[in-house]
Amino acid sequence: MLLPLTQVLVAAALLLAVVAAGYALFDRLIGNVVLALAALVEVGVLLQLVRGLFGIASLEGTEPKATFTAYLVTLPFVLAITVWSAIKDKTRWAMASIAVGAFAVAVMSLRLQQIWGLHA
């Protein structure tokens, strides 16, 4: 995994979480700013997916490989599903779900980096 990519991804995901929480607080619907930030985070997640798939073989042990692969493969779906559901749902809680999804992406990205650092 690339540490600078993880750092940028975590920062962007946390920024998205804060913006989405602000939208939820002020009862605003999903807008271009949220969609642009979500697209940026999703591109970063996909870059990590590609990089991680090429690096799985360098991990030691089967348990770290399985955990790493599970995080890596499910990560792109977390934000995509929450944004898609927020587009369909026109309530304050749609933006709150994006905030939670973005926070989950940040935490899962940090966990991927941690597994990589310990077992690669």
Coordinates of C-alpha atoms in Angstrom, one line a residue:
M1 CA 0.0 0.0 0.0
L2 CA 1.1 3.5 -0.6
L3 CA 1.2 5.6 2.6
P4 CA 0.7 9.0 0.9
L5 CA -2.3 7.6 -1.0
T6 CA -3.8 6.3 2.3
Q7 CA -3.2 9.7 4.0
V8 CA -4.9 11.6 1.2
L9 CA -7.7 9.1 1.1
V10 CA -8.3 9.3 4.8
A11 CA -8.2 13.2 4.8
A12 CA -10.6 13.3 1.8
A13 CA -13.0 10.8 3.5
L14 CA -13.0 12.7 6.8
L15 CA -13.6 16.0 4.9
L16 CA -16.6 14.3 3.2
A17 CA -17.8 13.1 6.5
V18 CA -17.7 16.6 8.0
V19 CA -19.4 18.2 5.0
A20 CA -22.1 15.5 4.9
A21 CA -22.7 16.0 8.6
G22 CA -23.0 19.7 8.1
Y23 CA -25.5 19.1 5.3
A24 CA -27.4 16.8 7.7
L25 CA -27.3 19.3 10.5
F26 CA -28.7 22.1 8.3
D27 CA -31.2 19.7 6.6
R28 CA -29.8 20.1 3.1
L29 CA -30.1 17.6 0.3
I30 CA -27.2 16.0 -1.5
G31 CA -25.5 18.5 -3.7
N32 CA -22.6 18.8 -6.2
V33 CA -20.0 19.4 -3.4
V34 CA -20.9 16.2 -1.7
L35 CA -21.0 14.3 -5.0
A36 CA -17.6 15.7 -6.1
L37 CA -16.0 14.8 -2.7
A38 CA -17.5 11.3 -2.9
A39 CA -16.2 10.8 -6.4
L40 CA -12.8 11.9 -5.3
V41 CA -12.8 9.5 -2.4
E42 CA -14.1 6.7 -4.6
V43 CA -11.3 7.2 -7.1
G44 CA -8.8 7.0 -4.3
V45 CA -10.4 3.8 -3.0
L46 CA -10.3 2.3 -6.5
L47 CA -6.6 3.2 -6.8
Q48 CA -5.9 1.4 -3.5
L49 CA -7.9 -1.6 -4.7
V50 CA -5.7 -1.9 -7.8
R51 CA -2.5 -1.4 -5.8
G52 CA -3.6 -3.8 -3.1
L53 CA -4.6 -6.6 -5.5
F54 CA -1.1 -6.5 -7.0
G55 CA 0.5 -6.6 -3.5
I56 CA -1.5 -9.3 -1.8
A57 CA 1.1 -11.9 -2.6
S58 CA 3.7 -10.1 -0.5
L59 CA 1.7 -10.5 2.7
E60 CA 2.8 -13.2 5.0
G61 CA 0.3 -15.8 6.3
T62 CA -3.2 -16.7 5.2
E63 CA -5.1 -14.9 8.0
P64 CA -3.7 -11.4 7.1
K65 CA -4.2 -12.1 3.4
A66 CA -7.9 -13.0 4.0
T67 CA -8.5 -10.0 6.3
F68 CA -6.7 -7.6 3.9
T69 CA -8.6 -9.0 0.9
A70 CA -11.9 -8.6 2.7
Y71 CA -11.3 -5.0 3.6
L72 CA -9.9 -4.2 0.1
V73 CA -12.7 -5.7 -1.9
T74 CA -15.6 -4.4 0.2
L75 CA -14.2 -0.9 0.6
P76 CA -15.3 0.4 -2.8
F77 CA -18.9 -0.6 -2.2
V78 CA -19.3 1.2 1.2
L79 CA -19.3 4.8 -0.1
A80 CA -20.9 3.9 -3.4
I81 CA -23.9 2.3 -1.7
T82 CA -24.4 5.1 0.8
V83 CA -24.2 7.8 -1.9
W84 CA -26.6 5.9 -4.1
S85 CA -29.1 5.5 -1.2
A86 CA -28.7 9.2 -0.3
I87 CA -29.7 10.1 -3.9
K88 CA -32.8 8.0 -3.6
D89 CA -33.7 9.1 -0.1
K90 CA -34.5 12.8 0.3
T91 CA -34.2 13.2 4.1
R92 CA -31.7 14.5 6.6
W93 CA -30.7 11.0 7.4
A94 CA -29.5 10.4 3.9
M95 CA -26.7 12.9 4.5
A96 CA -26.0 11.4 7.9
S97 CA -25.5 8.0 6.2
I98 CA -23.0 9.5 3.8
A99 CA -21.1 10.9 6.8
V100 CA -21.1 7.5 8.5
G101 CA -20.1 5.8 5.2
A102 CA -17.2 8.3 4.7
F103 CA -16.0 7.7 8.2
A104 CA -16.1 4.0 7.7
V105 CA -14.0 4.4 4.5
A106 CA -11.4 6.4 6.5
V107 CA -11.2 3.8 9.3
M108 CA -11.1 0.8 6.8
S109 CA -8.3 2.6 4.9
L110 CA -6.3 3.0 8.0
R111 CA -6.9 -0.6 8.9
L112 CA -5.6 -1.7 5.4
Q113 CA -2.5 0.3 6.0
Q114 CA -2.0 -1.2 9.4
I115 CA -2.3 -4.8 8.1
W116 CA 0.0 -3.9 5.3
G117 CA 2.6 -2.4 7.7
L118 CA 2.5 -5.4 10.0
H119 CA 2.5 -8.3 7.5
A120 CA 4.2 -7.1 4.3

